[in-house]
CSV table of C-alpha atoms in Angstrom, one decimal:
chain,number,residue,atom,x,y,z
V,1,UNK,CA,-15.5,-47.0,-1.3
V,2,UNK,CA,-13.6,-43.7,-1.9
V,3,UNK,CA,-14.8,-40.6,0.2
V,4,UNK,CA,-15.0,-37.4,-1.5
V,5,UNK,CA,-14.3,-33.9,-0.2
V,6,UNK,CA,-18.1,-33.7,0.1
V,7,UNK,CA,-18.3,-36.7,2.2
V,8,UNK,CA,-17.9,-35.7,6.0
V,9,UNK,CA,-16.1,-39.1,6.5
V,10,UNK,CA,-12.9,-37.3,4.3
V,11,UNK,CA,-12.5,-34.8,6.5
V,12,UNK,CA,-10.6,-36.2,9.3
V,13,UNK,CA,-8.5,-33.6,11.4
V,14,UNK,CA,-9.1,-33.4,15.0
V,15,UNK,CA,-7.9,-30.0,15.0
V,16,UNK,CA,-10.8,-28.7,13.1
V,17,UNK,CA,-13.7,-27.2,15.8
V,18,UNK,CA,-15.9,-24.0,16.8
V,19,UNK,CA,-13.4,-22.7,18.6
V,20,UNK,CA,-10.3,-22.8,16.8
V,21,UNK,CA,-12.1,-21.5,14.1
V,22,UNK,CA,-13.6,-18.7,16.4
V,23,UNK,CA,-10.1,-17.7,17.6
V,24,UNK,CA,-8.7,-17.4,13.8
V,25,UNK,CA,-12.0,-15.5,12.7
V,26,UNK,CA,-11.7,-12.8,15.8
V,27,UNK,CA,-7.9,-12.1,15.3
V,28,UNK,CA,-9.4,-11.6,11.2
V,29,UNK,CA,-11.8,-9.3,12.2
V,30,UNK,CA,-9.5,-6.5,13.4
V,31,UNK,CA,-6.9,-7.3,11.5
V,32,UNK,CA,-8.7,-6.8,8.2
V,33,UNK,CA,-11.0,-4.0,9.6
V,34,UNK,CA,-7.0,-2.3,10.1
V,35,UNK,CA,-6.3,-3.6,6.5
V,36,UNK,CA,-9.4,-1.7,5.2
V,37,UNK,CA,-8.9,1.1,6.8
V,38,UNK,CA,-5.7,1.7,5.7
V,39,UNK,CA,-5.6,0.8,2.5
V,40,UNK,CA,-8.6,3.6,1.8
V,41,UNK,CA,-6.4,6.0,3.6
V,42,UNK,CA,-3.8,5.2,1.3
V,43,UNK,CA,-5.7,5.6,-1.4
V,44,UNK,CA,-6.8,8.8,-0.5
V,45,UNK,CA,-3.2,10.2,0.0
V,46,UNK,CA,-3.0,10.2,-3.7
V,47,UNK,CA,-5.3,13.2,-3.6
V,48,UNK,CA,-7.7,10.8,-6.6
V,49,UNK,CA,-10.4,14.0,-6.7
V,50,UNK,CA,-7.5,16.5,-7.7
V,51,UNK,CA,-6.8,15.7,-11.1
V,52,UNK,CA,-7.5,12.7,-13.4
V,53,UNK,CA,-3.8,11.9,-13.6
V,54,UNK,CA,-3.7,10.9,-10.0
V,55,UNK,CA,-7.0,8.9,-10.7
V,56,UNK,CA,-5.9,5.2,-10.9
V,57,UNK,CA,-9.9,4.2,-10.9
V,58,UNK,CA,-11.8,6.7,-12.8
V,59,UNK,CA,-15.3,4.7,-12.4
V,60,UNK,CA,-15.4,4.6,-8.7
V,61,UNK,CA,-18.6,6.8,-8.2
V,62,UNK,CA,-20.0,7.0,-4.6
V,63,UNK,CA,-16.8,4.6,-3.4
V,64,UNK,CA,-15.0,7.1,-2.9
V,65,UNK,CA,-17.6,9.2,-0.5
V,66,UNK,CA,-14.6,9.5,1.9
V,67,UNK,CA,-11.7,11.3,-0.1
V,68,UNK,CA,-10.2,14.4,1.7
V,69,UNK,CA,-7.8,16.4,0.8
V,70,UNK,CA,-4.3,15.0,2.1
V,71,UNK,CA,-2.2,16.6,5.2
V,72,UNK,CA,1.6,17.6,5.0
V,73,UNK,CA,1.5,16.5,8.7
V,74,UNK,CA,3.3,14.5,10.5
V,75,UNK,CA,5.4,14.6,7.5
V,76,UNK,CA,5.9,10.3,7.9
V,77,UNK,CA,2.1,10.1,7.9
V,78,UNK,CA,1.9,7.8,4.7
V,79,UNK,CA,5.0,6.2,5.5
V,80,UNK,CA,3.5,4.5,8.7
V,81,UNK,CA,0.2,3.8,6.9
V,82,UNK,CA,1.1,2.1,4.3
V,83,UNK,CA,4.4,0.3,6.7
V,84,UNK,CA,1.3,-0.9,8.5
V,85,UNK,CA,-1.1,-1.6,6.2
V,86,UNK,CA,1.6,-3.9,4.1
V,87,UNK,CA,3.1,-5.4,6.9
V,88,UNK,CA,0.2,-6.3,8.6
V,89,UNK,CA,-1.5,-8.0,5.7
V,90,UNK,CA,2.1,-10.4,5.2
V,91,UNK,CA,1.6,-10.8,9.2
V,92,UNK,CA,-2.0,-12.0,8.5
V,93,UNK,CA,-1.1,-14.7,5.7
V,94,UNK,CA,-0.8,-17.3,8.1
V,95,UNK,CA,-3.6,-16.6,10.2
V,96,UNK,CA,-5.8,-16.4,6.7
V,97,UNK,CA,-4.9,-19.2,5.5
V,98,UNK,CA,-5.4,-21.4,8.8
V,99,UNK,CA,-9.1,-19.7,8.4
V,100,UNK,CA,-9.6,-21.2,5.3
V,101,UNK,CA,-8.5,-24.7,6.0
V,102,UNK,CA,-10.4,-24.8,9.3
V,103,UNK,CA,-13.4,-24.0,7.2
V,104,UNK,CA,-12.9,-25.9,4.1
V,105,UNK,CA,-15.3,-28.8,4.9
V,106,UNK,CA,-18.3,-25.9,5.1
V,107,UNK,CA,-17.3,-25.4,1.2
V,108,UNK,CA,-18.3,-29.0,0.3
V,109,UNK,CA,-21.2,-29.5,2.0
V,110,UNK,CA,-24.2,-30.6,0.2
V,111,UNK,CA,-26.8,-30.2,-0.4
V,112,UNK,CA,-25.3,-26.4,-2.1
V,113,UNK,CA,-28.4,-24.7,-0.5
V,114,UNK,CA,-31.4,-25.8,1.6
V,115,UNK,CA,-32.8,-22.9,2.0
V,116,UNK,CA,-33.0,-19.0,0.2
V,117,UNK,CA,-31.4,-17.8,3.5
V,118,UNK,CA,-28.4,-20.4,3.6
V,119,UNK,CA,-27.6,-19.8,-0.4
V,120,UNK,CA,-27.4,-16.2,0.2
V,121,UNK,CA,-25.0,-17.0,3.0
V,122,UNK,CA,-23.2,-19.8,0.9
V,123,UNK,CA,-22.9,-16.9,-1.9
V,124,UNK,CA,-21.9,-14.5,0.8
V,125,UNK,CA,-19.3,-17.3,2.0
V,126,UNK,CA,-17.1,-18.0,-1.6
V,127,UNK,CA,-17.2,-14.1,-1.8
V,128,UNK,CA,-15.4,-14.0,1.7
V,129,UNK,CA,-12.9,-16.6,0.6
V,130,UNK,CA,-12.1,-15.5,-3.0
V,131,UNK,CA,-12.1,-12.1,-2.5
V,132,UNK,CA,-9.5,-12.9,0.7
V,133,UNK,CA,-7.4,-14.9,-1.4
V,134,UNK,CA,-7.9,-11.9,-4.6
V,135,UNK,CA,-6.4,-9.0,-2.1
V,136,UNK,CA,-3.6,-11.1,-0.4
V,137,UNK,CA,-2.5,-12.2,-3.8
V,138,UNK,CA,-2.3,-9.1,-5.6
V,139,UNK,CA,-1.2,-7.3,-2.6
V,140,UNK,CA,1.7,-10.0,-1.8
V,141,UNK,CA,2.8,-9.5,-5.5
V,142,UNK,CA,2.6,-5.6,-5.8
V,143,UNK,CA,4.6,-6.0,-3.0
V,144,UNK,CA,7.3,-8.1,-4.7
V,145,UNK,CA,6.9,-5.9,-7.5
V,146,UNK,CA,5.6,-9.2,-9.8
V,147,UNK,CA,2.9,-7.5,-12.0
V,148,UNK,CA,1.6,-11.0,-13.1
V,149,UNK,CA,-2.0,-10.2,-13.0
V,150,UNK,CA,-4.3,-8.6,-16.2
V,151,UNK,CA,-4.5,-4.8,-15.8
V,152,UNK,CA,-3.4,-2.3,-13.4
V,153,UNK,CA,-2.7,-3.1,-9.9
V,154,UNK,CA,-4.8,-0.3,-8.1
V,155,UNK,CA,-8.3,-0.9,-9.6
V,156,UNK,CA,-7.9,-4.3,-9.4
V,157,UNK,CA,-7.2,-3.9,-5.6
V,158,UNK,CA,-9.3,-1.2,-4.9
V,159,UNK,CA,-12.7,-2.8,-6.4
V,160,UNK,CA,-11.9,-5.9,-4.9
V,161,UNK,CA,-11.1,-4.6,-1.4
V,162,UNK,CA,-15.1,-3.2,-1.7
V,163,UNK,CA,-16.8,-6.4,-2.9
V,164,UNK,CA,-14.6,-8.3,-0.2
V,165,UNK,CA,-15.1,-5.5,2.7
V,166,UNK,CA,-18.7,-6.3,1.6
V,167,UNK,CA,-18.8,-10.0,2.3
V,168,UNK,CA,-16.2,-9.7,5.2
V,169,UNK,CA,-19.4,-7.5,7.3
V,170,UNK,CA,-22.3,-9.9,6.5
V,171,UNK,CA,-20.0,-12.5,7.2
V,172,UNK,CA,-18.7,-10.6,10.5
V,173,UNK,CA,-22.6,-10.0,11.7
V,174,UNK,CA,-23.5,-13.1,11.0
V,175,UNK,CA,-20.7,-15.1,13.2
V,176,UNK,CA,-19.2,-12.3,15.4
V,177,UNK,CA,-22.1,-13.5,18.3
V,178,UNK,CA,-21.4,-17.3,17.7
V,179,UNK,CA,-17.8,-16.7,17.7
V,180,UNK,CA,-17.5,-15.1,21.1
V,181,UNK,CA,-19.7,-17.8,22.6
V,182,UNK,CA,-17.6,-20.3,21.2
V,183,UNK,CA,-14.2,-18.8,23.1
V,184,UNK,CA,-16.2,-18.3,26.3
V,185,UNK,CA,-16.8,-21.9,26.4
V,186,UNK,CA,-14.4,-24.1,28.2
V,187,UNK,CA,-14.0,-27.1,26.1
V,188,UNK,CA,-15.0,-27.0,22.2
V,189,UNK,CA,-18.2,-28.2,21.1
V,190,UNK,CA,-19.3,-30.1,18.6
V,191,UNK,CA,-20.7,-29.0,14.9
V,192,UNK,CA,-19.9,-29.0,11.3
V,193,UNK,CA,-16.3,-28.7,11.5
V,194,UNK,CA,-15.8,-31.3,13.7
V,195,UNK,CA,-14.5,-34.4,12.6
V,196,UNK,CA,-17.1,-37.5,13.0
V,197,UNK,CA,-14.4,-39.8,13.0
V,198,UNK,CA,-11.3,-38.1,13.8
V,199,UNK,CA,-7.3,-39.1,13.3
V,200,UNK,CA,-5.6,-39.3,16.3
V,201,UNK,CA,-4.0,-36.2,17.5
V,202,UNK,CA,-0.3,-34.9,16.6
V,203,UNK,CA,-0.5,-31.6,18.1
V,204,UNK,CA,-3.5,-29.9,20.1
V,205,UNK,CA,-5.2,-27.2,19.0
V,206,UNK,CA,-3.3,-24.8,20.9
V,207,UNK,CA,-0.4,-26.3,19.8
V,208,UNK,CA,-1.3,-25.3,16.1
V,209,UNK,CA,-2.6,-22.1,17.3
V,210,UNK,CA,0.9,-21.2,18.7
V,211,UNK,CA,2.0,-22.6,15.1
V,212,UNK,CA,0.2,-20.4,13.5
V,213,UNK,CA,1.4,-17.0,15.5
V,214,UNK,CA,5.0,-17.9,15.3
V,215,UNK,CA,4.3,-18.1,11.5
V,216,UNK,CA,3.3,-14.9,11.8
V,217,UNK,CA,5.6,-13.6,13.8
V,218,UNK,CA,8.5,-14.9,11.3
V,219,UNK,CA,6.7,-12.8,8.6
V,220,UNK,CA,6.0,-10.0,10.8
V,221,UNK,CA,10.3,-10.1,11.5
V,222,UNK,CA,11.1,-10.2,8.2
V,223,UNK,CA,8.7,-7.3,6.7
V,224,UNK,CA,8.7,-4.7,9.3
V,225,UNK,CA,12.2,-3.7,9.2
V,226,UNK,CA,11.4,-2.0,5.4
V,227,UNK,CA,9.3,0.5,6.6
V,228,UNK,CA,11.0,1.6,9.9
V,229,UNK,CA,14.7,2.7,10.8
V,230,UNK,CA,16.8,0.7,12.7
V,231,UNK,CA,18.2,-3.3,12.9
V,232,UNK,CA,15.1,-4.5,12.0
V,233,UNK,CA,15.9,-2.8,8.2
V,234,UNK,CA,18.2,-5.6,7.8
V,235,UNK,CA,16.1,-8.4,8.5
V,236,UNK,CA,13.1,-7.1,6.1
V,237,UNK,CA,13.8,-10.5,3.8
V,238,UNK,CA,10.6,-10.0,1.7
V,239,UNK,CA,10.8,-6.6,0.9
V,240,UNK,CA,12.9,-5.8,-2.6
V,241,UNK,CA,14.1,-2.9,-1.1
V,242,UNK,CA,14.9,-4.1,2.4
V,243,UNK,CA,18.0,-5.7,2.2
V,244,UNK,CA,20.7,-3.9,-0.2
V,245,UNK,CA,21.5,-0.2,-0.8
V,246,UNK,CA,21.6,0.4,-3.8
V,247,UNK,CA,25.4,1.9,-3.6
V,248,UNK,CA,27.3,4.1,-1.3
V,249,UNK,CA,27.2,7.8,-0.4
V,250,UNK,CA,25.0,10.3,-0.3
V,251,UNK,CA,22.4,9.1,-3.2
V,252,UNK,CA,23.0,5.4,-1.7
V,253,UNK,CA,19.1,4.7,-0.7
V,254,UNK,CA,16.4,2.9,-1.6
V,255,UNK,CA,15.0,3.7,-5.5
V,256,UNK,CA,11.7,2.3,-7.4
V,257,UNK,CA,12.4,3.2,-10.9
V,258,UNK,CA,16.0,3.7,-12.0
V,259,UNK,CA,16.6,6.5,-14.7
V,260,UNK,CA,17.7,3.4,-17.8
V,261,UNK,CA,14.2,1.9,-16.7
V,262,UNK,CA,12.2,5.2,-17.1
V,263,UNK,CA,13.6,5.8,-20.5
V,264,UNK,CA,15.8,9.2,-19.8
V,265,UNK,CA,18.6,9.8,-21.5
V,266,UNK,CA,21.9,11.4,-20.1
V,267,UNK,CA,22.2,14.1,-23.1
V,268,UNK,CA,18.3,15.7,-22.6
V,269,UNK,CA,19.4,16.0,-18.7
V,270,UNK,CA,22.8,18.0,-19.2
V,271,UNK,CA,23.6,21.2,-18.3
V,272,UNK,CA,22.9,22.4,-21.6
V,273,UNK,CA,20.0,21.0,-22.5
V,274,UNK,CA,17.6,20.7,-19.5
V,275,UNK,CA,15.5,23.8,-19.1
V,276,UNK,CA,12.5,23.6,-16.0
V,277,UNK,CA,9.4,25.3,-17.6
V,278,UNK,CA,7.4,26.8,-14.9
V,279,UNK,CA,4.1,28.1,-16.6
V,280,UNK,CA,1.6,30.7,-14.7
V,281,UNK,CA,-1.0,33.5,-14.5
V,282,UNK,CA,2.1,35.8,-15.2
V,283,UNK,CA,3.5,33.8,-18.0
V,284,UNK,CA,6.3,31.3,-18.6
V,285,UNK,CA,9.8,31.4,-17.3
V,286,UNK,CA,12.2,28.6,-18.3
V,287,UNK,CA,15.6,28.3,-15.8
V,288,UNK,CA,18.4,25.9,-15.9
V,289,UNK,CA,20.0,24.4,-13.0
V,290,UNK,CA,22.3,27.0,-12.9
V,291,UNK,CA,19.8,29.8,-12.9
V,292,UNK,CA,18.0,27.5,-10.2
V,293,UNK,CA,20.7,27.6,-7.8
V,294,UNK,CA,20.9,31.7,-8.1
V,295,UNK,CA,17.6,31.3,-6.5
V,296,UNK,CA,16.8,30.7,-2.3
V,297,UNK,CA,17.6,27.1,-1.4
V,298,UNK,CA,16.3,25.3,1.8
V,299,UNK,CA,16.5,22.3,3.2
V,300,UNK,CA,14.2,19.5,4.4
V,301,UNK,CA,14.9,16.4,6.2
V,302,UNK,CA,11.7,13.9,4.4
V,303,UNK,CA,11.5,10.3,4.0
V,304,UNK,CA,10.1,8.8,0.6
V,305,UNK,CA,7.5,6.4,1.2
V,306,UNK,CA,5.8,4.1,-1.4
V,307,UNK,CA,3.0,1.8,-1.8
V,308,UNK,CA,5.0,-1.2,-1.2
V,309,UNK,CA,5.3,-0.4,2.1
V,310,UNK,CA,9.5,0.3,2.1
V,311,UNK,CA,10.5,3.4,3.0
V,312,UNK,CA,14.0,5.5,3.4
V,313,UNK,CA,15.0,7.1,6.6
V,314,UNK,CA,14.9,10.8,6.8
V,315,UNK,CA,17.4,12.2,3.9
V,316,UNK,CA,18.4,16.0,3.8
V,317,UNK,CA,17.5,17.3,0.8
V,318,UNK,CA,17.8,21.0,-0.6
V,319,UNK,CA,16.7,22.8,-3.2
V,320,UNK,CA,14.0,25.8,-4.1
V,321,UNK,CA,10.4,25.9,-2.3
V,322,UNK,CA,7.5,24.9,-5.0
V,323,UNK,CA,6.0,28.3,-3.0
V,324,UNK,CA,8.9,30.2,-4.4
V,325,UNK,CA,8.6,28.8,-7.9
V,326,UNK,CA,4.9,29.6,-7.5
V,327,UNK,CA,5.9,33.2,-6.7
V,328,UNK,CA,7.8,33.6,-9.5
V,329,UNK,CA,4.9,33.3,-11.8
V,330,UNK,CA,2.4,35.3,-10.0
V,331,UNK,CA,1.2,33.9,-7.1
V,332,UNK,CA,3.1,35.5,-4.9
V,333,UNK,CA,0.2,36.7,-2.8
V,334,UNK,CA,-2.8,34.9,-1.8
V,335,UNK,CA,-1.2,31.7,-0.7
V,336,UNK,CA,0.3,29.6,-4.3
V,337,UNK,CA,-2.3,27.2,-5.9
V,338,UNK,CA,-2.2,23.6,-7.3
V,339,UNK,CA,0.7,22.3,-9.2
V,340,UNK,CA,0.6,20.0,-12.5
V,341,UNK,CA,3.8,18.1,-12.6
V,342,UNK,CA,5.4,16.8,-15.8
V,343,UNK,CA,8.8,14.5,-16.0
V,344,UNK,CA,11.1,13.6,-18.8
V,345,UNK,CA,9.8,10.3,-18.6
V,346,UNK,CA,7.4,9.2,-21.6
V,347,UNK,CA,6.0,5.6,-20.6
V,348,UNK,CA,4.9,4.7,-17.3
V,349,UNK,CA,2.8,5.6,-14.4
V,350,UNK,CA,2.7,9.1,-12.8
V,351,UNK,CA,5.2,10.4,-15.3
V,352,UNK,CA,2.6,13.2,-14.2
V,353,UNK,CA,1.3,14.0,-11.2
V,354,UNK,CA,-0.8,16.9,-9.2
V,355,UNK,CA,-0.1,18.3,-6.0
V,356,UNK,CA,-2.4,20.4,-3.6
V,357,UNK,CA,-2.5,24.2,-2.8
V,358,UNK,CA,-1.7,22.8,0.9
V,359,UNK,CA,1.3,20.5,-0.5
V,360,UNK,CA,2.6,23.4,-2.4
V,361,UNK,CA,2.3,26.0,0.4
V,362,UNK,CA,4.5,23.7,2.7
V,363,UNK,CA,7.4,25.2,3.2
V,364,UNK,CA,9.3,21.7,3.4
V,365,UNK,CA,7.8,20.7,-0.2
V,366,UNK,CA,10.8,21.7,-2.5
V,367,UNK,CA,11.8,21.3,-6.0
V,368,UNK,CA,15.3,19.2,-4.9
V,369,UNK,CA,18.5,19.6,-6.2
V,370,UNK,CA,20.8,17.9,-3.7
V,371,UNK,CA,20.2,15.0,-1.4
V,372,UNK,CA,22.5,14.5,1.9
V,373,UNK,CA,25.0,17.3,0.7
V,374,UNK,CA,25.2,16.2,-2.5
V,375,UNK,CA,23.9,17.0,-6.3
V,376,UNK,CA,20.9,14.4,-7.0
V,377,UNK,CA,22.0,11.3,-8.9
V,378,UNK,CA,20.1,10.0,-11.9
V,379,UNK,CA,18.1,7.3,-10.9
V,380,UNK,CA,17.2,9.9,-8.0
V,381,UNK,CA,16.0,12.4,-10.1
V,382,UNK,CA,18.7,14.4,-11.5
V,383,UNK,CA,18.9,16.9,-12.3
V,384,UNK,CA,15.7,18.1,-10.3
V,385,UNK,CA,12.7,16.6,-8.2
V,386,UNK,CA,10.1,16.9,-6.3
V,387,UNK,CA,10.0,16.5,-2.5
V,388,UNK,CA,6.5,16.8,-0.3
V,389,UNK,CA,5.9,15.6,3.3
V,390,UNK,CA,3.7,12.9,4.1
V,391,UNK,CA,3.1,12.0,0.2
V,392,UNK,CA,3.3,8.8,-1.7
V,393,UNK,CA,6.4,8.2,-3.6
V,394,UNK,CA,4.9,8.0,-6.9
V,395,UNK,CA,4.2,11.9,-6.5
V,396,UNK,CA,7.5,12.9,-5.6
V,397,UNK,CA,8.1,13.0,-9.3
V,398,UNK,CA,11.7,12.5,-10.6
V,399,UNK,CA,13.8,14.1,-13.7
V,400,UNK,CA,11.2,17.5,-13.6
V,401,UNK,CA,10.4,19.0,-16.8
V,402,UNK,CA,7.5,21.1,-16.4
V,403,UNK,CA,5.2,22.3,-13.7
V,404,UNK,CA,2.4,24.7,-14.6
V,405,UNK,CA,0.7,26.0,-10.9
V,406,UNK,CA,-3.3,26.9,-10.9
V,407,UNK,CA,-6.3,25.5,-9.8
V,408,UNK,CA,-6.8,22.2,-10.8
């Protein structure tokens, strides 16, 4: 007769056992608790409570308890949360997915519940393992920049990072005891995930463990190197923006959205024809680049960061403090306020974007005109930008039209 998954009999690997399982599920439980943690600290970094522009899930309610207003400092503060928060959750694949098969017969066992107890923790279990499999996915492909699932990436993340994170704990209560005891033991016991009748060994279990880290450690090689300077940037294989500069020179750095993409055409950026309307308690004034470059340029050395977990190294850009613009529509005492952000772009997200009194009052955040010595190039912004430390990309907002400073 045939076995079926739900027969023991089918499931024959004599790698399967409390203890390789226990192993897998302890390197899971801090590297997803990291995961967590990071990913709401990214989230918060877009500064969600500030404006409903930067609000990429509206319907939160008390989820987001924890939002703070984001720091300027260190000024690479979202770049190394987000490097680790993506790079860490590629490292993890391998780990994740050896998790799920050493746990795969628990999924078929019948009967589906033999008690209230063990169908709340069967319930509790496929909410563990989809939800897993939901965030890796999506993540993996936000990564890739493959937008292949229904809706917008950051809800779909963010609510299911919540009802995971929720199973993940009961799970994690539940096993966390069993788990250690397992590892303390010398040689692996016996129980469900054992094999009754197992195939004869190819590899022992430590043998697939070590499998499993190099795995890891492959992914781990060729992801890093996007979100840190040095060799490594050349070896970042799965990151679209690891590999290839996107040209020589000054502008020659990584981009996320090139100026044909974003929709902006050549004549509405000229030196005729672009005007910056900065709108304030004093009124309106409108300059050109020309009239911007009469005014006090400085310099900041800033990388830009995004949620894809690449980054640039540090490039020197220059151009007029948002303070300064603040100033020149009164706020020139009192410290300057919030600023509401408007691009020539049309379609797309963050084709507006708000900033905080404390990202405006930075005297790094500037209104760039120049990168590394020379004027800005299209698909980086030209012919103005913004430029704040420790913010996501996304807010840095290219091809400026418009930026009206109050309390927001």
């Amino acid at each position: 007769m045939t076995r079926s998954p739900f027969s023991p009999g089918f499931w024959r690997s004599p790698l399967r056992g409390p203890r390789f399982t226990s192993v897998l599920g302890l390197v899971l439980l801090v590297g997803i608790t990291v995961l967590f943690l990071t990913g709401l600290v990214s989230y918060a970094a877009y500064n969600p409570d500030l404006s409903p522009v930067n609000d990429k899930t509206p319907d939160k309610g008390i989820l987001g308890f924890y939002l703070f207003s984001w720091p300027t400092n260190p000024h690479w503060l979202y770049r190394l949360n987000q490097g680790v928060h993506v790079t860490l959750g590629i490292t993890l694949i391998p780990v994740l997915l050896a998790k799920l098969w050493s746990v795969i017969p628990r999924l078929f066992a019948l009967p589906p519940a033999r008690s209230l107890a063990h169908a709340l923790k069967r319930i509790s279990l496929l909410l563990l393992v989809g939800g897993a499999l939901f965030e890796f996915v999506t993540g993996v492909f936000n990564v890739q920049l493959e937008y292949v699932f229904p809706g917008s990436f950051y809800p779909l993340h963010f609510y299911g990072a919540w009802v995971f994170s929720a199973a993940f704990v009961a799970h994690t209560i539940l096993k966390t005891p069993a788990a250690l005891r397992n590892i303390r033991r010398l040689r692996d016991g016996a129980n469900d995930l054992t094999a009754p009748q197992p195939d004869p060994p190819t590899v022992s279990r430590r043998g697939a463990l070590w499998f499993v880290g190099g795995g890891s450690l492959l992914l781990f090689a060729t992801t890093v190197g996007q979100s840190f300077d040095g060799p490594l940037r050349r070896t970042a294989l799965l990151a679209p923006h690891g590999w290839a500069e996107p040209g020589n020179g000054p502008n020659g750095f990584q981009i996320n959205k090139t100026a044909a993409y974003a929709g902006i055409d050549a004549a509405e950026t000229s030196e005729d024809a672009w005007r910056l309307v900065v709108v304030g308690r004093a009124g309106t004034v409108r300059l050109s680049r020309a009239e911007l470059l009469q005014l006090p340029l400085h310099s900041s050395a800033l990388p830009i960061a995004c949620v894809e977990g690449w980054s640039t190294s540090d490039q020197w850009w220059r151009g007029v403090r948002l303070r300064d613009l603040a100033a020149l529509v009164g706020y020139d005492d009192g410290g300057p306020p919030d600023v509401f952000v408007e691009s020539l772009q049309r379609h797309g997200a963050f084709r507006r974007a708000a900033l905080r009194a404390n990202q405006v009052a930075d005297p790094r955040s500037l209104l760039a005109l120049f990168v590394n010595g020379e004027a800005l190039s299209p698909d980086h912004g030209h012919p103005a930008r913004i430029i704040v430390p420790a913010a996501p990309g996304v807010l840095n907002t290219k091809w400026v039209a418009r930026m009206t400073f109050g309390d927001l």
